[in-house]
Short mmCIF file of C-alpha atoms in Angstrom, two decimals:
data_model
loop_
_atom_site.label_atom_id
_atom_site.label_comp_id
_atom_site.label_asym_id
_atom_site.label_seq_id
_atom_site.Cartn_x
_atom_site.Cartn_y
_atom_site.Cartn_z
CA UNK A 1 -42.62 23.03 -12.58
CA UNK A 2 -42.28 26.32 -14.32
CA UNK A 3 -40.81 26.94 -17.23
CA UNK A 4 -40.53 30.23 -17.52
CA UNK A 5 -37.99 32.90 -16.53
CA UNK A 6 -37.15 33.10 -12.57
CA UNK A 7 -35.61 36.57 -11.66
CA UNK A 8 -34.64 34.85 -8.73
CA UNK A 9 -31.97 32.79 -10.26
CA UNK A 10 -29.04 33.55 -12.41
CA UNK A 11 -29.32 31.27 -15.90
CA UNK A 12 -29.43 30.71 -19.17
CA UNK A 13 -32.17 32.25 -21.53
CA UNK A 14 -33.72 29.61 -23.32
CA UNK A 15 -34.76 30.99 -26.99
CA UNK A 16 -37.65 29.08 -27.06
CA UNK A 17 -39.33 31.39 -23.84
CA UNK A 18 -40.09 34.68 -23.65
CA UNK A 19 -37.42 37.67 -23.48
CA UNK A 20 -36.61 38.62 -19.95
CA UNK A 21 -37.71 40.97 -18.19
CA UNK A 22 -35.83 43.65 -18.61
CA UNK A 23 -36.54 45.55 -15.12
CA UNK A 24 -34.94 42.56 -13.13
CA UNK A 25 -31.95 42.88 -11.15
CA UNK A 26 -30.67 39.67 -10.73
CA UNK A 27 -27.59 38.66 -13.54
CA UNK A 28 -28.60 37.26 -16.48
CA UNK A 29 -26.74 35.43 -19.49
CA UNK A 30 -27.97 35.75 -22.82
CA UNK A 31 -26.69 34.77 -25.71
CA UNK A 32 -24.67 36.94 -28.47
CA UNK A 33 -27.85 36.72 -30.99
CA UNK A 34 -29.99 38.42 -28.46
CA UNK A 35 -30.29 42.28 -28.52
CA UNK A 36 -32.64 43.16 -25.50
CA UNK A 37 -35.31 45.93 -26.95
CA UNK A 38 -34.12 48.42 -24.19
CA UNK A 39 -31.19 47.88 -22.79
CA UNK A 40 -30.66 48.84 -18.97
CA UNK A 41 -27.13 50.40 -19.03
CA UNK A 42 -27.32 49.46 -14.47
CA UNK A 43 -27.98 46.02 -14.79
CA UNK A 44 -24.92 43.28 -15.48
CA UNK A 45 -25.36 41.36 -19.00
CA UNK A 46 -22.77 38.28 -20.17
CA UNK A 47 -23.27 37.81 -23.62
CA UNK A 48 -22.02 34.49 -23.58
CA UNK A 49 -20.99 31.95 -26.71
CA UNK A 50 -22.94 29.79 -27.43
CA UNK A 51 -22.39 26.45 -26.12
CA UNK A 52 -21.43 23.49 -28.38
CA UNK A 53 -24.47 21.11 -27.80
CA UNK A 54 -24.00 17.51 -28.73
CA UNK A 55 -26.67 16.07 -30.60
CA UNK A 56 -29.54 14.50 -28.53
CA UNK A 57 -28.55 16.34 -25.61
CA UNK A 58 -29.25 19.51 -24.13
CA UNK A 59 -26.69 22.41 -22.50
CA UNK A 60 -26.31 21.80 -18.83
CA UNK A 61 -24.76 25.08 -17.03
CA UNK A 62 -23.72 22.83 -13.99
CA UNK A 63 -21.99 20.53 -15.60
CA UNK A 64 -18.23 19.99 -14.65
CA UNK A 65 -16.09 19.32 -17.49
CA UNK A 66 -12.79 17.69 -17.29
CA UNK A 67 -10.23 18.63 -20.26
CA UNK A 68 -6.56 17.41 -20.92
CA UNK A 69 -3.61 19.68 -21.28
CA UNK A 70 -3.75 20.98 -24.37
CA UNK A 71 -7.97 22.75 -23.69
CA UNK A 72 -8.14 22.85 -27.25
CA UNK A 73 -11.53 23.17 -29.38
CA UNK A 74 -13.30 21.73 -26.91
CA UNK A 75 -13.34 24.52 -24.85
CA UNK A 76 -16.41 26.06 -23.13
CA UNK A 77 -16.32 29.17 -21.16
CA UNK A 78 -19.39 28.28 -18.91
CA UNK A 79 -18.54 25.12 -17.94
CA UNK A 80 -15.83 24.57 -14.77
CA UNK A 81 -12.50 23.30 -16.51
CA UNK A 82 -10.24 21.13 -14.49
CA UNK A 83 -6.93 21.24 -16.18
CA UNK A 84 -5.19 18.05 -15.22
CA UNK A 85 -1.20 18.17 -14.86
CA UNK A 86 1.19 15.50 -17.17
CA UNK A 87 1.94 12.92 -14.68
CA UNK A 88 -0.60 13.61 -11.79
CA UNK A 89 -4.11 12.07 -11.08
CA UNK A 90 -6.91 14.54 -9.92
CA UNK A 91 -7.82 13.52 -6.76
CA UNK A 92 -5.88 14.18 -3.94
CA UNK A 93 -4.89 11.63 -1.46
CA UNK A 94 -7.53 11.82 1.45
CA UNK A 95 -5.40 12.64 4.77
CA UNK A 96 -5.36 8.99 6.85
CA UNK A 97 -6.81 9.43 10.26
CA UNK A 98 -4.05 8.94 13.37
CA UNK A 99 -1.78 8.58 10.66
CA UNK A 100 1.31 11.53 11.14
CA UNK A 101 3.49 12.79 8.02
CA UNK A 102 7.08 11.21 8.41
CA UNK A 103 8.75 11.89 5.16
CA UNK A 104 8.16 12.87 1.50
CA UNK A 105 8.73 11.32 -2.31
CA UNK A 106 9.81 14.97 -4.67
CA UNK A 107 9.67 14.50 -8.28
CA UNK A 108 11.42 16.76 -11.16
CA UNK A 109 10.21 14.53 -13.80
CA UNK A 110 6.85 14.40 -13.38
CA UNK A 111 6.49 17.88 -13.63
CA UNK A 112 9.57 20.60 -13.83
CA UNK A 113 8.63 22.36 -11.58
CA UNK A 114 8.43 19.87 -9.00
CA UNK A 115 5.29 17.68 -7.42
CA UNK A 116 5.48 16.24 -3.81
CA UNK A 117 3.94 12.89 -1.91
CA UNK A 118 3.27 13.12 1.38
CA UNK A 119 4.24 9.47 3.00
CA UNK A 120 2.59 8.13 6.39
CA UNK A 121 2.93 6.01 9.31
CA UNK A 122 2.20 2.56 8.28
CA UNK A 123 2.09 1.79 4.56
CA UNK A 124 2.23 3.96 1.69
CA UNK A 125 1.82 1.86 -1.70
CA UNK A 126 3.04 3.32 -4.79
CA UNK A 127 1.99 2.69 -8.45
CA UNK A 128 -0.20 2.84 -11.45
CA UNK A 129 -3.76 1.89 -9.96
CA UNK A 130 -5.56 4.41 -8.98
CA UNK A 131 -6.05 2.46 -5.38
CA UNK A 132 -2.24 2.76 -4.55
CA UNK A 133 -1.99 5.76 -2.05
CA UNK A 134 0.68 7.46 -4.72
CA UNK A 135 -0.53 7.05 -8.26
CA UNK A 136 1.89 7.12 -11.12
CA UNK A 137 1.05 7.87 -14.88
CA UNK A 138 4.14 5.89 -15.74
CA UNK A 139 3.76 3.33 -18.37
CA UNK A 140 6.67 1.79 -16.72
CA UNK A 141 5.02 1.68 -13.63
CA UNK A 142 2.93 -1.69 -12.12
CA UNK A 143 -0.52 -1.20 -10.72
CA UNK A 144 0.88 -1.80 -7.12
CA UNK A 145 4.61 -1.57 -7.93
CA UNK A 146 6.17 -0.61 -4.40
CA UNK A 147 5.26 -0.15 -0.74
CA UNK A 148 7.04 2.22 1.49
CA UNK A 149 6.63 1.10 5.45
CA UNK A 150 7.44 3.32 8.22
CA UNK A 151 7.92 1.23 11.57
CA UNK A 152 10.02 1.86 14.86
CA UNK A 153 11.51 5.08 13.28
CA UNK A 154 12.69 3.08 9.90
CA UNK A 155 11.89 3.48 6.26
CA UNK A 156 11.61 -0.01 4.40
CA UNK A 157 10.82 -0.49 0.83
CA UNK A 158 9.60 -3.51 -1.06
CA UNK A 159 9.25 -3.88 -4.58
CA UNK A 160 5.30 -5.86 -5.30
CA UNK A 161 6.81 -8.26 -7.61
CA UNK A 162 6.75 -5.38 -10.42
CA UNK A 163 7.34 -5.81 -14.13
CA UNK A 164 10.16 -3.55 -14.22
CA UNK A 165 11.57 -3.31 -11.12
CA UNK A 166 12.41 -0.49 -8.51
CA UNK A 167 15.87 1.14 -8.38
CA UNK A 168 17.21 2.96 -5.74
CA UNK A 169 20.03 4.81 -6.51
CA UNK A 170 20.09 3.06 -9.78
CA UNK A 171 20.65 -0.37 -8.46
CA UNK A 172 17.62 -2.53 -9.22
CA UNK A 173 16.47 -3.98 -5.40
CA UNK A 174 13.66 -6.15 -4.18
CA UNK A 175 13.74 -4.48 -0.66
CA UNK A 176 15.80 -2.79 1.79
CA UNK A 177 16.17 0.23 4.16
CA UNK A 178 15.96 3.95 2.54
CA UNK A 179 17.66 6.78 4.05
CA UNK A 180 17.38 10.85 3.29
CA UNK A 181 18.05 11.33 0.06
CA UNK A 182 17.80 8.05 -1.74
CA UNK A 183 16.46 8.11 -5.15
CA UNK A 184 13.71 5.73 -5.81
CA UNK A 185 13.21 5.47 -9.66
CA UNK A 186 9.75 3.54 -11.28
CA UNK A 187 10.04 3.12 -15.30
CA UNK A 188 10.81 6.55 -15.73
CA UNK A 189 9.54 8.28 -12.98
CA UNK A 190 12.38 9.60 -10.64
CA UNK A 191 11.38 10.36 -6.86
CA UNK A 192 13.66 11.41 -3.81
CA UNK A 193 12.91 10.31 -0.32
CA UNK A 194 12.90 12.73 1.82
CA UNK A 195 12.28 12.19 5.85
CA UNK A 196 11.11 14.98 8.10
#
């Protein structure tokens, strides 16, 4: 394997290697130390920071980089940053097969501006493990806290033997019917029930 500079591919110039050559077209990055001998005024340059390296390892351009809310020091321009909301785990809940949308859970206190739970046919379970088909960041919250059912055109609900409990319109309930509307509220974690 080469190790030298492939005009074919867009990447980082390694200081250790030889400049580029300065009569390819392809997009280069270089970093801000670098000052080409003759600069070609038609071809795209990104003089990029340099990257923090830790020690012992090297700079890898396709890593992906997770960072909190606050970005903060840490912060590298050429690596993807996944900001990751107060309240909300990354990954999305896969869409179930044969499974049809019959209702919502709409939360204020999660985030202002409002985050949404799509519930299914069948059961939806709700709580802190990232297993449970709704995932809480709720310190209040049980690793399988609740399940929502949807059978025959009804929504039940079932508290899992939580720590805490589950209120529902601020009365603290084991299990029971919900209807449009109905606030369902885990540790601190607020969440109206919505059908379609």
């Amino acid at each position: 394997m080469s190790s030298g500079f492939d005009p074919q591919k867009t990447q980082p110039l390694n200081p250790e290697q030889s400049p580029p050559d300065p009569n390819s077209q392809r997009t280069q990055f270089i970093p801000p130390n670098y000052s080409p001998p003759n600069p070609d005024l038609n071809r795209t340059q990104h003089y990029a920071p340099h990257p923090p390296i830790s020690e012992g390892q090297g700079f890898d351009p396709k890593r992906t980089q997770v960072v909190g809310t606050g970005g903060g020091a840490n912060f590298d321009p050429l690596r993807t940053q996944i900001y990751q909301g107060p309240g909300v785990t990354p990954q999305m809940r896969p869409v179930p097969q044969n499974r049809k949308i019959v209702g919502w859970l709409i939360s204020f206190t999660i985030h202002p501006n409002g985050v949404d739970f799509r519930l299914y046919e069948g059961r939806n379970t709700i709580g802190s493990d990232p297993k449970c088909d709704i995932t809480l960041n709720d310190p209040g919250a049980s690793g399988h806290h609740m399940t929502i059912l949807y059978r025959a055109g009804q929504f039940l609900f079932r508290d899992e033997l939580s720590t805490n409990g589950t209120f529902i319109n601020g009365e603290m309930l084991n299990e029971g019917k919900l209807n449009d509307g109905d606030i369902i509220r885990i540790g601190k974690t607020e969440l109206r029930f919505r059908t379609v």
